[in-house]
CSV table of C-alpha atoms and ligand atoms in Angstrom, one decimal:
chain,number,residue,atom,x,y,z
H,1,UNK,CA,82.2,-13.3,101.8
H,2,UNK,CA,80.0,-11.6,104.4
H,3,UNK,CA,80.2,-7.8,104.5
H,4,UNK,CA,80.9,-5.9,107.7
H,5,UNK,CA,79.2,-2.6,108.6
H,6,UNK,CA,80.3,-0.1,111.3
H,7,UNK,CA,77.4,1.0,113.5
H,8,UNK,CA,78.1,3.3,116.5
H,9,UNK,CA,81.4,1.8,117.6
H,10,UNK,CA,80.7,-1.8,116.6
H,11,UNK,CA,81.6,-3.9,113.6
H,12,UNK,CA,78.6,-6.0,112.7
H,13,UNK,CA,77.5,-8.4,110.0
H,14,UNK,CA,76.0,-6.2,107.2
H,15,UNK,CA,72.8,-8.2,107.3
H,16,UNK,CA,72.2,-7.4,110.9
H,17,UNK,CA,73.4,-3.7,110.8
H,18,UNK,CA,70.6,-1.5,112.2
H,19,UNK,CA,70.0,1.7,114.0
H,20,UNK,CA,67.2,2.5,116.5
H,21,UNK,CA,63.7,3.4,115.1
H,22,UNK,CA,64.0,6.8,116.8
H,23,UNK,CA,67.2,7.7,115.1
H,24,UNK,CA,66.6,11.2,113.7
H,25,UNK,CA,68.1,10.2,110.4
H,26,UNK,CA,65.3,7.7,110.0
H,27,UNK,CA,62.6,10.0,111.2
H,28,UNK,CA,63.6,13.4,110.0
H,29,UNK,CA,66.4,12.8,107.5
H,30,UNK,CA,68.4,14.8,110.1
H,31,UNK,CA,71.8,13.8,109.0
H,32,UNK,CA,74.5,14.0,106.5
H,33,UNK,CA,76.7,11.6,104.5
H,34,UNK,CA,79.7,11.1,102.3
H,35,UNK,CA,80.7,8.6,99.6
H,36,UNK,CA,84.4,8.0,99.1
H,37,UNK,CA,85.9,6.0,96.3
H,38,UNK,CA,88.1,3.1,97.4
H,39,UNK,CA,90.5,2.4,94.6
H,40,UNK,CA,93.0,-0.4,94.9
H,41,UNK,CA,93.0,-0.1,98.7
H,42,UNK,CA,93.3,3.7,98.7
H,43,UNK,CA,90.6,6.1,99.8
H,44,UNK,CA,90.6,8.7,97.0
H,45,UNK,CA,90.5,12.3,98.2
H,46,UNK,CA,89.4,11.1,101.7
H,47,UNK,CA,90.5,14.4,103.3
H,48,UNK,CA,88.5,16.5,101.0
H,49,UNK,CA,85.5,14.3,101.7
H,50,UNK,CA,86.1,14.6,105.5
H,51,UNK,CA,86.4,18.4,105.1
H,52,UNK,CA,83.0,18.4,103.3
H,53,UNK,CA,81.6,16.2,106.1
H,54,UNK,CA,82.9,18.7,108.6
H,55,UNK,CA,81.2,21.6,106.7
H,56,UNK,CA,77.9,19.7,106.4
H,57,UNK,CA,77.9,18.8,110.1
H,58,UNK,CA,78.7,22.4,111.0
H,59,UNK,CA,75.9,23.9,108.9
H,60,UNK,CA,73.4,21.6,110.7
H,61,UNK,CA,75.0,22.0,114.1
H,62,UNK,CA,75.6,18.3,114.5
H,63,UNK,CA,78.8,17.5,116.3
H,64,UNK,CA,81.3,14.9,115.1
H,65,UNK,CA,80.4,11.5,116.4
H,66,UNK,CA,84.1,11.0,117.3
H,67,UNK,CA,87.3,12.8,116.5
H,68,UNK,CA,88.2,13.1,112.8
H,69,UNK,CA,91.3,11.0,113.5
H,70,UNK,CA,89.1,8.3,115.2
H,71,UNK,CA,86.7,8.3,112.3
H,72,UNK,CA,89.6,7.9,109.9
H,73,UNK,CA,90.8,4.8,111.9
H,74,UNK,CA,87.3,3.3,112.0
H,75,UNK,CA,86.8,3.9,108.3
H,76,UNK,CA,90.1,2.1,107.4
H,77,UNK,CA,89.2,-0.7,109.8
H,78,UNK,CA,85.8,-1.1,108.1
H,79,UNK,CA,87.5,-1.2,104.7
H,80,UNK,CA,90.1,-3.7,106.0
H,81,UNK,CA,87.4,-6.0,107.4
H,82,UNK,CA,85.5,-6.0,104.0
H,83,UNK,CA,88.6,-7.0,102.0
H,84,UNK,CA,87.5,-5.1,98.9
H,85,UNK,CA,90.3,-3.5,96.9
H,86,UNK,CA,87.9,-1.3,95.0
H,87,UNK,CA,84.5,0.0,96.0
H,88,UNK,CA,82.6,2.8,97.7
H,89,UNK,CA,82.7,3.7,101.3
H,90,UNK,CA,79.5,5.2,102.6
H,91,UNK,CA,79.6,7.3,105.8
H,92,UNK,CA,76.5,8.6,107.5
H,93,UNK,CA,76.2,10.8,110.6
H,94,UNK,CA,72.8,11.7,112.1
H,95,UNK,CA,71.9,13.9,115.1
H,96,UNK,CA,71.3,10.6,117.0
H,97,UNK,CA,68.5,8.8,118.8
H,98,UNK,CA,65.9,10.8,120.8
H,99,UNK,CA,62.2,10.8,121.4
H,100,UNK,CA,60.5,12.2,118.3
H,101,UNK,CA,60.4,16.0,118.5
H,102,UNK,CA,61.4,18.4,115.7
H,103,UNK,CA,63.6,20.5,118.1
H,104,UNK,CA,67.2,19.4,118.5
H,105,UNK,CA,67.4,17.0,121.5
H,106,UNK,CA,69.4,18.2,124.4
H,107,UNK,CA,71.2,15.0,125.0
H,108,UNK,CA,71.4,12.9,121.8
H,109,UNK,CA,74.8,11.5,120.7
H,110,UNK,CA,75.4,11.6,116.9
H,111,UNK,CA,75.0,8.2,115.2
H,112,UNK,CA,77.8,7.0,112.9
H,113,UNK,CA,77.3,4.3,110.3
H,114,UNK,CA,79.8,3.2,107.7
H,115,UNK,CA,79.4,0.6,105.0
H,116,UNK,CA,81.6,-0.6,102.1
H,117,UNK,CA,80.5,-2.2,98.8
H,118,UNK,CA,82.5,-3.3,95.9
H,119,UNK,CA,82.2,-1.9,92.4
H,120,UNK,CA,84.0,-2.6,89.2
H,121,UNK,CA,87.3,-0.8,88.8
H,122,UNK,CA,86.4,1.3,85.8
H,123,UNK,CA,82.9,1.8,84.3
H,124,UNK,CA,84.3,1.2,80.8
H,125,UNK,CA,80.9,0.9,79.1
H,126,UNK,CA,79.8,4.3,80.4
H,127,UNK,CA,83.1,5.8,79.2
H,128,UNK,CA,82.8,4.1,75.8
H,129,UNK,CA,79.1,4.7,75.1
H,130,UNK,CA,78.2,7.6,77.3
H,131,UNK,CA,74.9,8.0,79.0
H,132,UNK,CA,71.6,9.8,78.4
H,133,UNK,CA,70.1,12.5,80.7
H,134,UNK,CA,66.7,14.1,81.0
H,135,UNK,CA,65.9,17.5,82.4
H,136,UNK,CA,63.4,17.9,85.2
H,137,UNK,CA,62.4,20.8,87.6
H,138,UNK,CA,64.7,21.1,90.6
H,139,UNK,CA,62.2,20.8,93.5
H,140,UNK,CA,64.9,20.6,96.3
H,141,UNK,CA,65.5,22.9,99.3
H,142,UNK,CA,67.7,25.9,99.1
H,143,UNK,CA,70.8,24.4,100.8
H,144,UNK,CA,71.9,21.8,98.3
H,145,UNK,CA,75.5,22.5,99.3
H,146,UNK,CA,74.9,20.5,102.5
H,147,UNK,CA,75.3,16.8,101.8
H,148,UNK,CA,72.1,15.9,103.6
H,149,UNK,CA,70.5,12.4,103.6
H,150,UNK,CA,67.3,14.1,102.7
H,151,UNK,CA,67.3,12.9,99.1
H,152,UNK,CA,63.7,12.4,98.2
H,153,UNK,CA,63.7,14.8,95.2
H,154,UNK,CA,66.9,13.1,94.0
H,155,UNK,CA,65.3,9.7,94.4
H,156,UNK,CA,62.3,10.8,92.4
H,157,UNK,CA,64.5,12.4,89.8
H,158,UNK,CA,66.7,9.3,89.4
H,159,UNK,CA,63.6,7.2,89.1
H,160,UNK,CA,62.1,9.4,86.4
H,161,UNK,CA,65.5,9.0,84.5
H,162,UNK,CA,65.3,5.2,84.9
H,163,UNK,CA,61.7,5.2,83.6
H,164,UNK,CA,62.9,7.3,80.6
H,165,UNK,CA,65.6,4.7,80.0
H,166,UNK,CA,68.5,7.0,80.8
H,167,UNK,CA,71.1,7.2,83.6
H,168,UNK,CA,70.6,10.7,85.1
H,169,UNK,CA,68.3,13.6,85.5
H,170,UNK,CA,69.6,17.1,85.3
H,171,UNK,CA,67.6,19.4,87.5
H,172,UNK,CA,66.6,22.9,86.3
H,173,UNK,CA,65.9,25.8,88.7
H,174,UNK,CA,63.2,28.4,88.5
H,175,UNK,CA,65.3,30.6,86.3
H,176,UNK,CA,65.6,27.8,83.7
H,177,UNK,CA,69.2,27.1,84.5
H,178,UNK,CA,70.6,23.6,85.1
H,179,UNK,CA,71.8,23.1,88.7
H,180,UNK,CA,73.2,19.5,88.7
H,181,UNK,CA,72.3,15.9,88.4
H,182,UNK,CA,70.6,13.9,91.1
H,183,UNK,CA,73.9,12.3,92.1
H,184,UNK,CA,76.4,14.2,90.0
H,185,UNK,CA,77.6,17.6,88.8
H,186,UNK,CA,76.7,18.7,85.3
H,187,UNK,CA,79.1,20.0,82.7
H,188,UNK,CA,79.1,21.1,79.0
H,189,UNK,CA,81.8,22.0,76.6
H,190,UNK,CA,80.9,24.9,74.3
H,191,UNK,CA,81.5,25.2,70.6
H,192,UNK,CA,84.7,27.2,71.5
H,193,UNK,CA,86.0,24.3,73.6
H,194,UNK,CA,85.3,26.0,77.0
H,195,UNK,CA,84.4,23.8,79.9
H,196,UNK,CA,81.3,25.1,81.7
H,197,UNK,CA,79.9,24.1,85.1
H,198,UNK,CA,77.7,25.9,87.6
H,199,UNK,CA,79.5,27.9,90.2
H,200,UNK,CA,79.7,26.4,93.7
H,201,UNK,CA,77.0,28.1,95.9
H,202,UNK,CA,74.1,27.0,98.0
H,203,UNK,CA,72.4,25.8,94.8
H,204,UNK,CA,74.6,22.8,94.2
H,205,UNK,CA,76.7,20.3,96.0
H,206,UNK,CA,80.4,21.2,95.6
H,207,UNK,CA,81.5,17.9,94.2
H,208,UNK,CA,84.9,16.7,95.2
H,209,UNK,CA,85.3,15.3,91.6
H,210,UNK,CA,84.2,18.7,90.2
H,211,UNK,CA,87.0,20.4,92.0
H,212,UNK,CA,89.6,17.8,90.8
H,213,UNK,CA,88.4,18.4,87.2
H,214,UNK,CA,88.7,22.1,87.6
H,215,UNK,CA,92.2,21.6,88.9
H,216,UNK,CA,93.0,19.3,86.0
H,217,UNK,CA,91.6,21.9,83.5
H,218,UNK,CA,94.0,24.5,85.0
H,219,UNK,CA,96.9,22.1,84.8
H,220,UNK,CA,96.1,21.1,81.2
H,221,UNK,CA,95.4,24.7,80.1
H,222,UNK,CA,91.8,23.8,79.2
H,223,UNK,CA,89.7,27.0,79.3
H,224,UNK,CA,86.8,26.8,81.8
H,225,UNK,CA,84.0,29.0,83.2
H,226,UNK,CA,82.1,28.5,86.3
H,227,UNK,CA,78.7,29.8,85.2
H,228,UNK,CA,75.2,28.5,84.8
H,229,UNK,CA,73.8,27.1,81.5
H,230,UNK,CA,70.4,26.3,80.2
H,231,UNK,CA,69.1,23.0,78.7
H,232,UNK,CA,69.0,24.8,75.3
H,233,UNK,CA,72.7,25.6,75.6
H,234,UNK,CA,73.4,22.0,76.6
H,235,UNK,CA,71.4,20.7,73.5
H,236,UNK,CA,73.8,22.8,71.3
H,237,UNK,CA,76.9,22.0,73.2
H,238,UNK,CA,79.9,20.3,71.6
H,239,UNK,CA,80.1,17.9,74.5
H,240,UNK,CA,78.4,17.2,77.8
H,241,UNK,CA,79.4,15.1,80.8
H,242,UNK,CA,78.7,14.4,84.5
H,243,UNK,CA,81.0,13.9,87.4
H,244,UNK,CA,80.9,12.2,90.7
H,245,UNK,CA,83.1,10.1,93.0
H,246,UNK,CA,81.6,6.8,91.9
H,247,UNK,CA,82.1,7.2,88.1
H,248,UNK,CA,84.5,10.2,87.8
H,249,UNK,CA,83.8,11.7,84.4
H,250,UNK,CA,80.9,10.1,82.4
H,251,UNK,CA,80.2,11.4,78.9
H,252,UNK,CA,76.6,12.5,78.3
H,253,UNK,CA,75.6,11.7,74.7
H,254,UNK,CA,71.8,12.4,74.8
H,255,UNK,CA,69.9,15.1,76.6
H,256,UNK,CA,66.1,14.9,76.5
H,257,UNK,CA,66.4,12.5,73.6
H,258,UNK,CA,68.5,14.8,71.5
H,259,UNK,CA,72.0,13.7,70.6
H,260,UNK,CA,74.8,15.9,72.0
H,261,UNK,CA,76.8,16.8,68.8
H,262,UNK,CA,77.0,13.6,66.8
H,263,UNK,CA,75.9,11.4,69.7
H,264,UNK,CA,79.3,10.0,70.5
H,265,UNK,CA,81.2,10.6,73.8
H,266,UNK,CA,83.2,13.9,73.4
H,267,UNK,CA,86.9,13.8,73.0
H,268,UNK,CA,87.5,16.2,75.9
H,269,UNK,CA,85.1,14.2,78.2
H,270,UNK,CA,87.0,11.0,77.4
H,271,UNK,CA,90.4,12.7,77.9
H,272,UNK,CA,89.3,14.0,81.3
H,273,UNK,CA,88.0,10.6,82.3
H,274,UNK,CA,91.3,9.0,81.3
H,275,UNK,CA,93.3,11.8,83.1
H,276,UNK,CA,91.2,11.3,86.2
H,277,UNK,CA,91.8,7.6,86.1
H,278,UNK,CA,95.5,8.4,85.9
H,279,UNK,CA,95.2,10.7,88.8
H,280,UNK,CA,93.6,7.9,90.8
H,281,UNK,CA,96.2,5.4,89.7
H,282,UNK,CA,99.0,7.7,90.7
H,283,UNK,CA,97.2,8.6,93.9
H,284,UNK,CA,96.9,4.9,94.6
H,285,UNK,CA,100.6,4.5,94.2
H,286,UNK,CA,101.7,7.3,96.5
H,287,UNK,CA,99.0,7.5,99.2
S,1,PLP,N1,75.7,16.5,93.2
S,1,PLP,C1,75.0,15.7,93.9
S,1,PLP,C2,73.5,16.0,94.1
S,1,PLP,C3,75.5,14.5,94.4
S,1,PLP,O1,74.8,13.6,95.1
S,1,PLP,C4,76.9,14.2,94.1
S,1,PLP,C5,77.5,12.9,94.5
S,1,PLP,O2,76.9,12.0,95.0
S,1,PLP,C6,77.6,15.1,93.3
S,1,PLP,C7,77.1,16.2,92.9
S,1,PLP,C8,79.1,14.8,93.0
S,1,PLP,O3,79.9,14.9,94.2
S,1,PLP,P1,81.3,14.1,94.3
S,1,PLP,O4,82.1,14.5,93.1
S,1,PLP,O5,81.8,14.7,95.6
S,1,PLP,O6,80.9,12.7,94.4
């Protein structure tokens, strides 16, 4: 079935979907994006994603391409036209089309593009087997809290991971502390059973899944600390996992080719994954 993309007010065949060569997203990576999980026809945590979109746009002084309500309607229509029950919705807003000049254009209208692609309902193999990560230097800019389309360091990091035969790269800052993965937040569970993830600041993206996990931890009385950790602490951890909207909680079983604990997915990681899936299933029922 042909896919439909939304491009600046029009629903077009995905194969023909295009923006102008002088779109500032294309020329300067002058734009932001969101990825929302579509689960059984429901957009999971859509409002939290739209809040983050609002914040990213605000930080870069890009205006909304249309009202938030209008975008919601266009997003649902894009989903409807693609007829996927489960998948990922990609939303990108750039500063718009203007003659190439670094300064903000006086006139440009923000560009809005949305696409939908289908994915399997649950990444069972990732949950069952876990994934490996490598650590690499974090060479990104200082505003990683903005979900900017400028992802070159993330691209290079993910490629390095692929070449090392693993799923993700955890980036390490100049102080030797893990920031996050190239497309996920990073977590460990200490020997004492405490869940640890880096505090939300300009250093990391404040993951929507990260927040859901922290809320679940509170609800389930799982002790947690928002603090930074080193690769050495992660090597010695009882468990490790990563989180994002595409795969929820994914156990990490190897870091830099060393097994985490006995090399099997940790029980808390798997429990959080399953609880998250339950959250989505319940969400899908009531939304
Ligand atoms: N960190 C980075 C760099 C990401 O790109 C992502 C998601 O793509 C995340 C964290 C996780 O964010 P979320 O849970 O909102 O998907």
